[in-house]
Short mmCIF file of C-alpha atoms in Angstrom, two decimals:
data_model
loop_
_atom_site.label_atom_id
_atom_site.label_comp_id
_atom_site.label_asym_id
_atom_site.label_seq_id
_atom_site.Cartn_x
_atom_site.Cartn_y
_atom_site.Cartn_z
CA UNK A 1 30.35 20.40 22.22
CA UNK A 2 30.20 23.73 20.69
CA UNK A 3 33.25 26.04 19.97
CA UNK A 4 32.52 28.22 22.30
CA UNK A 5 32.34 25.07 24.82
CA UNK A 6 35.54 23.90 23.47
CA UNK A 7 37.28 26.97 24.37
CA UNK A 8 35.83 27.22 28.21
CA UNK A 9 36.47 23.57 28.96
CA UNK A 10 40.91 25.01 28.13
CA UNK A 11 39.90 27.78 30.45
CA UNK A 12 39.04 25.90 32.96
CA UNK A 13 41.45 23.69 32.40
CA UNK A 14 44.31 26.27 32.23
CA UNK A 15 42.27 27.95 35.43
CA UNK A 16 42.13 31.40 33.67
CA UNK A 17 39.17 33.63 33.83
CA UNK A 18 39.05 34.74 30.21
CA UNK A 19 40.43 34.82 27.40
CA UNK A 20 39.98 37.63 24.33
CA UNK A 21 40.22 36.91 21.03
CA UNK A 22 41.24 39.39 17.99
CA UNK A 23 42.98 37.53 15.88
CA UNK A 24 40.68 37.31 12.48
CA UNK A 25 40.90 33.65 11.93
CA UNK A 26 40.46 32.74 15.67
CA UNK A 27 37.24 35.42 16.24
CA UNK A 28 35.13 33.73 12.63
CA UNK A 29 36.02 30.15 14.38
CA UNK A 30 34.79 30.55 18.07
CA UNK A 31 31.85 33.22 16.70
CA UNK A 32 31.12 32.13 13.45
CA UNK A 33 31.56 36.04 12.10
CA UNK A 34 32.61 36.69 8.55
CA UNK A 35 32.80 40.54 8.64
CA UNK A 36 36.25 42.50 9.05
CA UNK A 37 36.31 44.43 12.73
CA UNK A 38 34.78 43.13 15.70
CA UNK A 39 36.58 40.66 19.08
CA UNK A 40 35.54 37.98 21.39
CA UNK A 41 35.66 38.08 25.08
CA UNK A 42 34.82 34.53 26.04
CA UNK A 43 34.74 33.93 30.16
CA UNK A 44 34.25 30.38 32.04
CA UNK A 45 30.26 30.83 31.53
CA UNK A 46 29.33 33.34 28.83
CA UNK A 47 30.77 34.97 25.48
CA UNK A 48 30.58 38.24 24.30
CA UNK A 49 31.33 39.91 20.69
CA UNK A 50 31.77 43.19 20.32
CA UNK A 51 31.28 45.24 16.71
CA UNK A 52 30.44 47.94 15.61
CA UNK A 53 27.33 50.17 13.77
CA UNK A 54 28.72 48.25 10.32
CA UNK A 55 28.13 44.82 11.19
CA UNK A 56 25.03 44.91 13.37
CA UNK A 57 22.98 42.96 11.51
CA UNK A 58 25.53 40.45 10.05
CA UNK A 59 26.16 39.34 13.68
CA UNK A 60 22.42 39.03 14.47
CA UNK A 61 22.61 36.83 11.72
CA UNK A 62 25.89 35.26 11.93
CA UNK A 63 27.21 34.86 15.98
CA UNK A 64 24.79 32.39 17.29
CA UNK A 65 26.81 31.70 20.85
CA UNK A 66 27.42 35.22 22.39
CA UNK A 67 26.31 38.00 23.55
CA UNK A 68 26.16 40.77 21.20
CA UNK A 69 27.22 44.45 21.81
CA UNK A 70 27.75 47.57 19.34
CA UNK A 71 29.89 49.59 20.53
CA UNK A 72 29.52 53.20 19.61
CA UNK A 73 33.17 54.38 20.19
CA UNK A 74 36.90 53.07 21.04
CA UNK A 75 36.82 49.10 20.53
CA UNK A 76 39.39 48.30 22.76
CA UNK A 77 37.98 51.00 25.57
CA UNK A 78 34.37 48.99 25.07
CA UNK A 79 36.34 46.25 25.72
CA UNK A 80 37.87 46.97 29.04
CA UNK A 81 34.86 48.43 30.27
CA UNK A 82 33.19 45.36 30.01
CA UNK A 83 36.30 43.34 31.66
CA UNK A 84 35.96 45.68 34.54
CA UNK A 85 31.73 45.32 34.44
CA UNK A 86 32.42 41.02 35.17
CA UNK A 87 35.05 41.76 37.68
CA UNK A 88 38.04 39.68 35.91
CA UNK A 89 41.22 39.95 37.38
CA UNK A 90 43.22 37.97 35.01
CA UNK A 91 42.45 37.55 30.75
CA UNK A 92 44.81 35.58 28.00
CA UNK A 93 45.34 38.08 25.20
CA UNK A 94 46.02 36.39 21.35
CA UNK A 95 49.81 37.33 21.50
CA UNK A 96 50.12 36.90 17.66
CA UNK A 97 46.71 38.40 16.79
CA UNK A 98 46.99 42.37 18.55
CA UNK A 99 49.75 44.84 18.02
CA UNK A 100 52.12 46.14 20.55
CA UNK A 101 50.42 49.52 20.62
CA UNK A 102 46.78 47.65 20.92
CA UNK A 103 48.19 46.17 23.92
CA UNK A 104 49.51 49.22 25.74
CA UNK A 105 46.06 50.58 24.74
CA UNK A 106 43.69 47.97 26.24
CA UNK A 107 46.35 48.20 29.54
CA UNK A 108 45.30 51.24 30.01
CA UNK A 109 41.33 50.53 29.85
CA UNK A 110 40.94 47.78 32.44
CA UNK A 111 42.32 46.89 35.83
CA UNK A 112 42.44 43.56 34.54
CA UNK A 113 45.66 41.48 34.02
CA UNK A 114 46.75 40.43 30.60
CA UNK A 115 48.61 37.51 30.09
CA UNK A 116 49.70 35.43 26.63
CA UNK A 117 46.96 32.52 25.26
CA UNK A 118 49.85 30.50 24.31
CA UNK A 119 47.73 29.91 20.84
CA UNK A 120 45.22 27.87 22.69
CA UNK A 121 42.58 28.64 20.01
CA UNK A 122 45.05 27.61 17.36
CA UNK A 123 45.65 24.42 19.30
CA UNK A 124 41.50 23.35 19.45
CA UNK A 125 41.66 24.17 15.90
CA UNK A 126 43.91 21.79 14.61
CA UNK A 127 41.01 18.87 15.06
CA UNK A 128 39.12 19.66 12.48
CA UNK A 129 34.88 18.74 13.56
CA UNK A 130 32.60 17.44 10.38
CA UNK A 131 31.50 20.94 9.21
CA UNK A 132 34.82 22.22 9.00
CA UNK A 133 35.47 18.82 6.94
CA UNK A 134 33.08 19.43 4.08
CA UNK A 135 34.60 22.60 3.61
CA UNK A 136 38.21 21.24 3.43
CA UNK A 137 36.83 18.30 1.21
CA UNK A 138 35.35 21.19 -1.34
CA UNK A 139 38.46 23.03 -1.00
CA UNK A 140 40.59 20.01 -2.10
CA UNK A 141 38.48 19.23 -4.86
CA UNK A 142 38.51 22.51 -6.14
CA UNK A 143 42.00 22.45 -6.55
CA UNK A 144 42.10 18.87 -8.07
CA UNK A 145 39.26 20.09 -11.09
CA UNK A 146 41.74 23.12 -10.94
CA UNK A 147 44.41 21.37 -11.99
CA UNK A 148 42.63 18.85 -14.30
CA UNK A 149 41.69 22.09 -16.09
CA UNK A 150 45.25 23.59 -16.63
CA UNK A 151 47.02 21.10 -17.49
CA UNK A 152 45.67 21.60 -20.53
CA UNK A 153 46.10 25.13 -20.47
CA UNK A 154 49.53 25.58 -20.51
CA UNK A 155 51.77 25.51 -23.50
CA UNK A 156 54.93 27.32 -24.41
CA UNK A 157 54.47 30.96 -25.09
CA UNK A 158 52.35 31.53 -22.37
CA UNK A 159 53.33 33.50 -19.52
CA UNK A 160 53.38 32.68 -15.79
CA UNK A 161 51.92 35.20 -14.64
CA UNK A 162 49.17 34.36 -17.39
CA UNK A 163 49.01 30.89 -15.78
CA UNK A 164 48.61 31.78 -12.48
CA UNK A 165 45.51 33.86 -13.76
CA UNK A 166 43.87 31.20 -15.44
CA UNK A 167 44.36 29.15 -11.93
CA UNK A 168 42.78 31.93 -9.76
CA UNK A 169 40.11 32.47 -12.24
CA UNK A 170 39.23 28.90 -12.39
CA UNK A 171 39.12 28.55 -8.90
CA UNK A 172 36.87 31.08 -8.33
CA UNK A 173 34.14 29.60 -11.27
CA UNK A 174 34.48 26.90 -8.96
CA UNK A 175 32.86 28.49 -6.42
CA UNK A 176 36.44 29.62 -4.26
CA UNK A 177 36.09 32.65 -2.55
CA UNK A 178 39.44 33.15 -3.18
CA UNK A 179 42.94 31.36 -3.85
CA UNK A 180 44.82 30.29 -0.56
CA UNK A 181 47.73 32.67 -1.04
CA UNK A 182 49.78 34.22 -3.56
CA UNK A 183 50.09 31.25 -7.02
CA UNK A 184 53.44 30.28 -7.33
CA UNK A 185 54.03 28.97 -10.77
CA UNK A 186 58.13 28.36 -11.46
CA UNK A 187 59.27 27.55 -14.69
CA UNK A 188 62.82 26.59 -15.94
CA UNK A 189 65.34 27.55 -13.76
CA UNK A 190 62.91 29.36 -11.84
CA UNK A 191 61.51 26.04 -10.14
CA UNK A 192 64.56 25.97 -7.69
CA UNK A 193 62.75 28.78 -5.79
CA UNK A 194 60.68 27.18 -3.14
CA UNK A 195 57.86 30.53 -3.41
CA UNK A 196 58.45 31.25 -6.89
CA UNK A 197 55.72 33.26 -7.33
CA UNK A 198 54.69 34.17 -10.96
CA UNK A 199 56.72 36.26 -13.13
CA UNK A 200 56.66 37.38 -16.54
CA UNK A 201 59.01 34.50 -17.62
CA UNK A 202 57.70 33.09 -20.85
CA UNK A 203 57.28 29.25 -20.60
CA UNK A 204 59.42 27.40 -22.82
CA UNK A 205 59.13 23.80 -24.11
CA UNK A 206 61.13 21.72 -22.36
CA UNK A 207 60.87 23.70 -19.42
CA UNK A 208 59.83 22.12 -15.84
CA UNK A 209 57.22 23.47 -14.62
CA UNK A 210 55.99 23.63 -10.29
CA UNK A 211 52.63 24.75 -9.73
CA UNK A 212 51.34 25.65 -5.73
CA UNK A 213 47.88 26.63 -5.26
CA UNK A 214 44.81 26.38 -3.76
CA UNK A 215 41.33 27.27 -3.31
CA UNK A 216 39.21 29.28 -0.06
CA UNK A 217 36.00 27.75 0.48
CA UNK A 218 34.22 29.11 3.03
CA UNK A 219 36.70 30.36 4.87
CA UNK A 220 38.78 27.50 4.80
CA UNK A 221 42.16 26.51 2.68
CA UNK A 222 43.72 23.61 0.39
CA UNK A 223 47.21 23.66 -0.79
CA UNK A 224 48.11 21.48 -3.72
CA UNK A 225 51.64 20.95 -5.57
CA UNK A 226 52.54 19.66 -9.09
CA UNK A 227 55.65 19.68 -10.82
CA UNK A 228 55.13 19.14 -14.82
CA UNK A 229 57.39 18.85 -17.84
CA UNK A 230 56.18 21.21 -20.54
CA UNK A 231 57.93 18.40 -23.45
CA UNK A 232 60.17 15.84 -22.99
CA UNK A 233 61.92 15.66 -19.60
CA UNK A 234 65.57 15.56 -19.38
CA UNK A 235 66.77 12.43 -17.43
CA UNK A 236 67.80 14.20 -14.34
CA UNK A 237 64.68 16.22 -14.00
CA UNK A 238 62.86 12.23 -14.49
CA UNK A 239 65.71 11.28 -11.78
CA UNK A 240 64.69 14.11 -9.52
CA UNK A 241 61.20 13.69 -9.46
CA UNK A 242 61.20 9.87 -8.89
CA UNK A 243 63.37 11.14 -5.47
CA UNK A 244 60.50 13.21 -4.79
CA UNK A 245 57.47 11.31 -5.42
CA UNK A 246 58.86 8.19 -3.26
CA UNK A 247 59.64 11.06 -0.57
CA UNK A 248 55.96 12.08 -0.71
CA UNK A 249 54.44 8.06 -0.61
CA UNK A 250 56.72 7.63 2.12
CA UNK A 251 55.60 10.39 4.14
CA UNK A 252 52.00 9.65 3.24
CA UNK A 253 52.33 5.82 4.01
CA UNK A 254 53.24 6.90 7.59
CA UNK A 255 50.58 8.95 8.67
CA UNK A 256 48.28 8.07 11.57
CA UNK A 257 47.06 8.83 14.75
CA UNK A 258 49.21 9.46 17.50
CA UNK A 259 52.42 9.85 15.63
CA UNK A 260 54.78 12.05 15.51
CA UNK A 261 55.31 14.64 13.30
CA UNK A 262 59.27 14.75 13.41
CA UNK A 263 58.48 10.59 12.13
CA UNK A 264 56.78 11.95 8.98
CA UNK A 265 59.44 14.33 8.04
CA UNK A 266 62.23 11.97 8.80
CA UNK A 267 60.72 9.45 6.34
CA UNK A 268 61.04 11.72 3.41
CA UNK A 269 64.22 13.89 4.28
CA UNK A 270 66.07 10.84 4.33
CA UNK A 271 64.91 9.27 1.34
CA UNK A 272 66.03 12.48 -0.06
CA UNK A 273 69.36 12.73 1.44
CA UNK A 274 69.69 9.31 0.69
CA UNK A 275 69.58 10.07 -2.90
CA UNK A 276 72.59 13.14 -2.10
CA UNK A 277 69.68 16.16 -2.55
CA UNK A 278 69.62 16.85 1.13
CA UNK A 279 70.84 20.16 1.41
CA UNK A 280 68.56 20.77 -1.64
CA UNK A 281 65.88 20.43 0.91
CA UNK A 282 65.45 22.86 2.84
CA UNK A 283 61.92 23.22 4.06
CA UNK A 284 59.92 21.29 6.50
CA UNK A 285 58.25 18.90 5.29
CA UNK A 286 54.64 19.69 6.08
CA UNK A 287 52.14 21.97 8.28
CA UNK A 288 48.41 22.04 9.49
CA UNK A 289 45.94 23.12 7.32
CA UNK A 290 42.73 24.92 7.71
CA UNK A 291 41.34 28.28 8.44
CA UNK A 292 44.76 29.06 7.65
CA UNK A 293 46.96 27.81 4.63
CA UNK A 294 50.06 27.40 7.28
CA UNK A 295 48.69 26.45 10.65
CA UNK A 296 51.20 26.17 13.59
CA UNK A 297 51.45 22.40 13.48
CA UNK A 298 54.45 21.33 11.63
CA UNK A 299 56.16 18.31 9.99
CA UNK A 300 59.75 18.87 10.60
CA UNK A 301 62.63 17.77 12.66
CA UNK A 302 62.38 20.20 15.46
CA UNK A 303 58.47 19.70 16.00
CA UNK A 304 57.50 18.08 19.10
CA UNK A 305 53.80 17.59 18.46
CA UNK A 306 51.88 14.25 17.60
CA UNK A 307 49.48 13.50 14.68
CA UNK A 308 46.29 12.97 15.84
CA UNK A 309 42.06 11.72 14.25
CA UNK A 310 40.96 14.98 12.61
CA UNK A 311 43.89 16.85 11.97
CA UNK A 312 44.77 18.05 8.50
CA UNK A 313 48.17 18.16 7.43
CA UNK A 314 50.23 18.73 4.01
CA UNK A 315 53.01 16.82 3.07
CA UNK A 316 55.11 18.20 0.42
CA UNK A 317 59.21 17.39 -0.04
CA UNK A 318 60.93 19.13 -2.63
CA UNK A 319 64.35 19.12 -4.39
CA UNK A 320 65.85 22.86 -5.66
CA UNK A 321 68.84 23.29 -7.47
CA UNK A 322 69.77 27.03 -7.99
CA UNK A 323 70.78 27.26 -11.65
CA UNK A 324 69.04 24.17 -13.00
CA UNK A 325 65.12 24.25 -11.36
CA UNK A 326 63.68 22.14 -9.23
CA UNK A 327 60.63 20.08 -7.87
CA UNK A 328 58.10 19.41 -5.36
CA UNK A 329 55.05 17.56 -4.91
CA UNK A 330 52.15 18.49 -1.69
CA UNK A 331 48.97 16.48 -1.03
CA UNK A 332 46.78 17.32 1.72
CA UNK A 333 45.74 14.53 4.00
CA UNK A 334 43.43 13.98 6.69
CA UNK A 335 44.78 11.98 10.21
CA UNK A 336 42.22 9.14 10.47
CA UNK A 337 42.57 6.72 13.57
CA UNK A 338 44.55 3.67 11.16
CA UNK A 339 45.96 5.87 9.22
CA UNK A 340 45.25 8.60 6.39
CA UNK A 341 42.74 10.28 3.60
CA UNK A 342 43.91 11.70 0.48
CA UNK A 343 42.27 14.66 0.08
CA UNK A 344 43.67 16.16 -2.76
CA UNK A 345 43.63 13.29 -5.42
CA UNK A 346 45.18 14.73 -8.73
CA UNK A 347 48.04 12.32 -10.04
CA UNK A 348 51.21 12.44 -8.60
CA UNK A 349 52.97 10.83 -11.85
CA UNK A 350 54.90 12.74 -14.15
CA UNK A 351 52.68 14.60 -16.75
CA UNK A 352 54.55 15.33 -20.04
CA UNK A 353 52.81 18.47 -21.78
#
């Protein structure tokens, strides 16, 4: 079943008429565009993408399942002309992917009713098909070589800001089109902040060490976490990231299809809380993973959804201690139907540097 497919059968299902996507992420997975500008109107028997002058010929090449129009003016205006032209009375709108004002706009180019999509794109997404896996797969080893490679980059005197550009260039010789989002490398002290992005603290020896990051490969994301010891650990940062690594192989261990996600993230919070770090955990303890480094699905207490074969999730507890520093360790991990597959497979014991 194709994309476009998918996304009809939830129309029909959901007995809407159409829906219209603009949200960047959404429009390259039901279209298969890469440019910048352009929005899918997808009905219960056709699809249309409009663009404009700019990407003509990177559609004809790129959008395989729709009908293609270049519009010459007002986006939005094409748009509701062409909801008026197939007489729909009713179309979902992405509610997270167009602005207030683009709303009022399109309101006032069609007759047409516009009502919220409830992410329904986002939900198709989150089983991930065998095309979409390769990608991931490259992703995660990207990141794995990544790391390989730094490890023996780093040593005291270094910045971590000139870290986190040896990781993004690395990456990228790799053949990432770009990192996932914004490096966080967290040295000393500094590794109690959860999104510690790089700074111009110098690494010290001695110094702990977490590293986030992850590569874009065609289009979609990986996410890896390491915590090192730049020299000889002190015994509570040893203690510490024991806690956490038995958080992370219980979480793992308990992955599989059909369930739920609150399960994972009770299996390592209370390992952790166990141990007396709970309120040093503050996070959830995972999300989905794809076309988007934090997709909607979620690992955490309040989460009502349920793992299921082809979904890609993180899992990632962590331990901060304002003042002292802090730890976390993230895999990303495919939902098989017995259980799970490691896709990121750097290794999640201690390395002294």
């Amino acid at each position: 079943m194709s994309r476009v497919e998918r996304v009809q059968r939830e129309l029909e299902k959901q007995n809407a008429e159409g829906l219209l996507v603009t949200k960047d992420v959404n429009r390259r997975y039901v279209s298969g565009f890469t440019g910048t500008a352009g929005a899918v109107l997808v009905t219960k028997s056709e699809a249309f993408f409009i663009t404009d002058f700019r990407y003509a010929e990177q559609a004809k090449a790129e959008v395989k399942e729709a009908n293609i129009i270049i519009h010459k003016g007002n986006l939005l205006k094409e748009i509701g002309l062409l909801v008026d032209k197939l007489a729909l009375e009713t179309i979902l709108i992405e509610e997270n992917g167009i602005t207030f004002k683009s709303y009022l706009d399109l309101k006032e180019y069609t007759s047409a009713s516009l009502l919220p999509s409830h992410s329904l794109i986002e939900k198709i997404r989150e089983i991930k098909d065998s095309t979409e896996m390769e990608k991931m797969y490259k992703a995660a080893e990207i990141a794995d070589e990544t790391f390989a490679h730094i490890i023996n980059f780093i040593k005291p005197g270094l910045t971590e800001i000139e870290v986190r550009n040896e990781l993004e260039l690395h990456m990228r010789k790799l053949g990432a089109t770009s990192s996932s989002f914004n490096i966080i490398v967290a040295s000393g002290e500094r590794a109690a902040l959860p999104h510690g992005i790089a700074s111009h603290k110098v690494i010290e020896n001695g110094d702990m060490i977490t590293l986030d990051f992850g590569a874009v490969y065609e289009g979609y994301c990986s996410d890896i976490t390491r915590t090192v010891s730049v020299g000889k650990p002190t015994e509570k940062f040893q203690e510490i990231y024991n806690i956490v690594l038995e958080a992370l192989e219980r979480g793992t261990k308990g992955i599989c299809s059909q369930k739920p996600t609150k399960e994972i993230d009770r299996l390592a919070r209370c390992y952790i809380d166990q141990h007396g770090y709970g309120e040093n955990f503050g996070h959830s303890t995972g999300h989905g993973l794809g076309l988007e480094v934090h997709e909607p699905l979620r690992l955490s207490s309040e989460s009502e959804e349920v793992l299921q074969k082809g979904m890609v999730v993180t899992v990632e507890p962590g331990i901060y201690i304002p003042g002292w520093g802090g730890c976390r360790i993230e895999d990303d991990i495919l939902v098989t139907d017995n259980g799970y597959e490691l896709l990121t497979k750097s290794s999640r014991e201690l390395i002294i540097l």
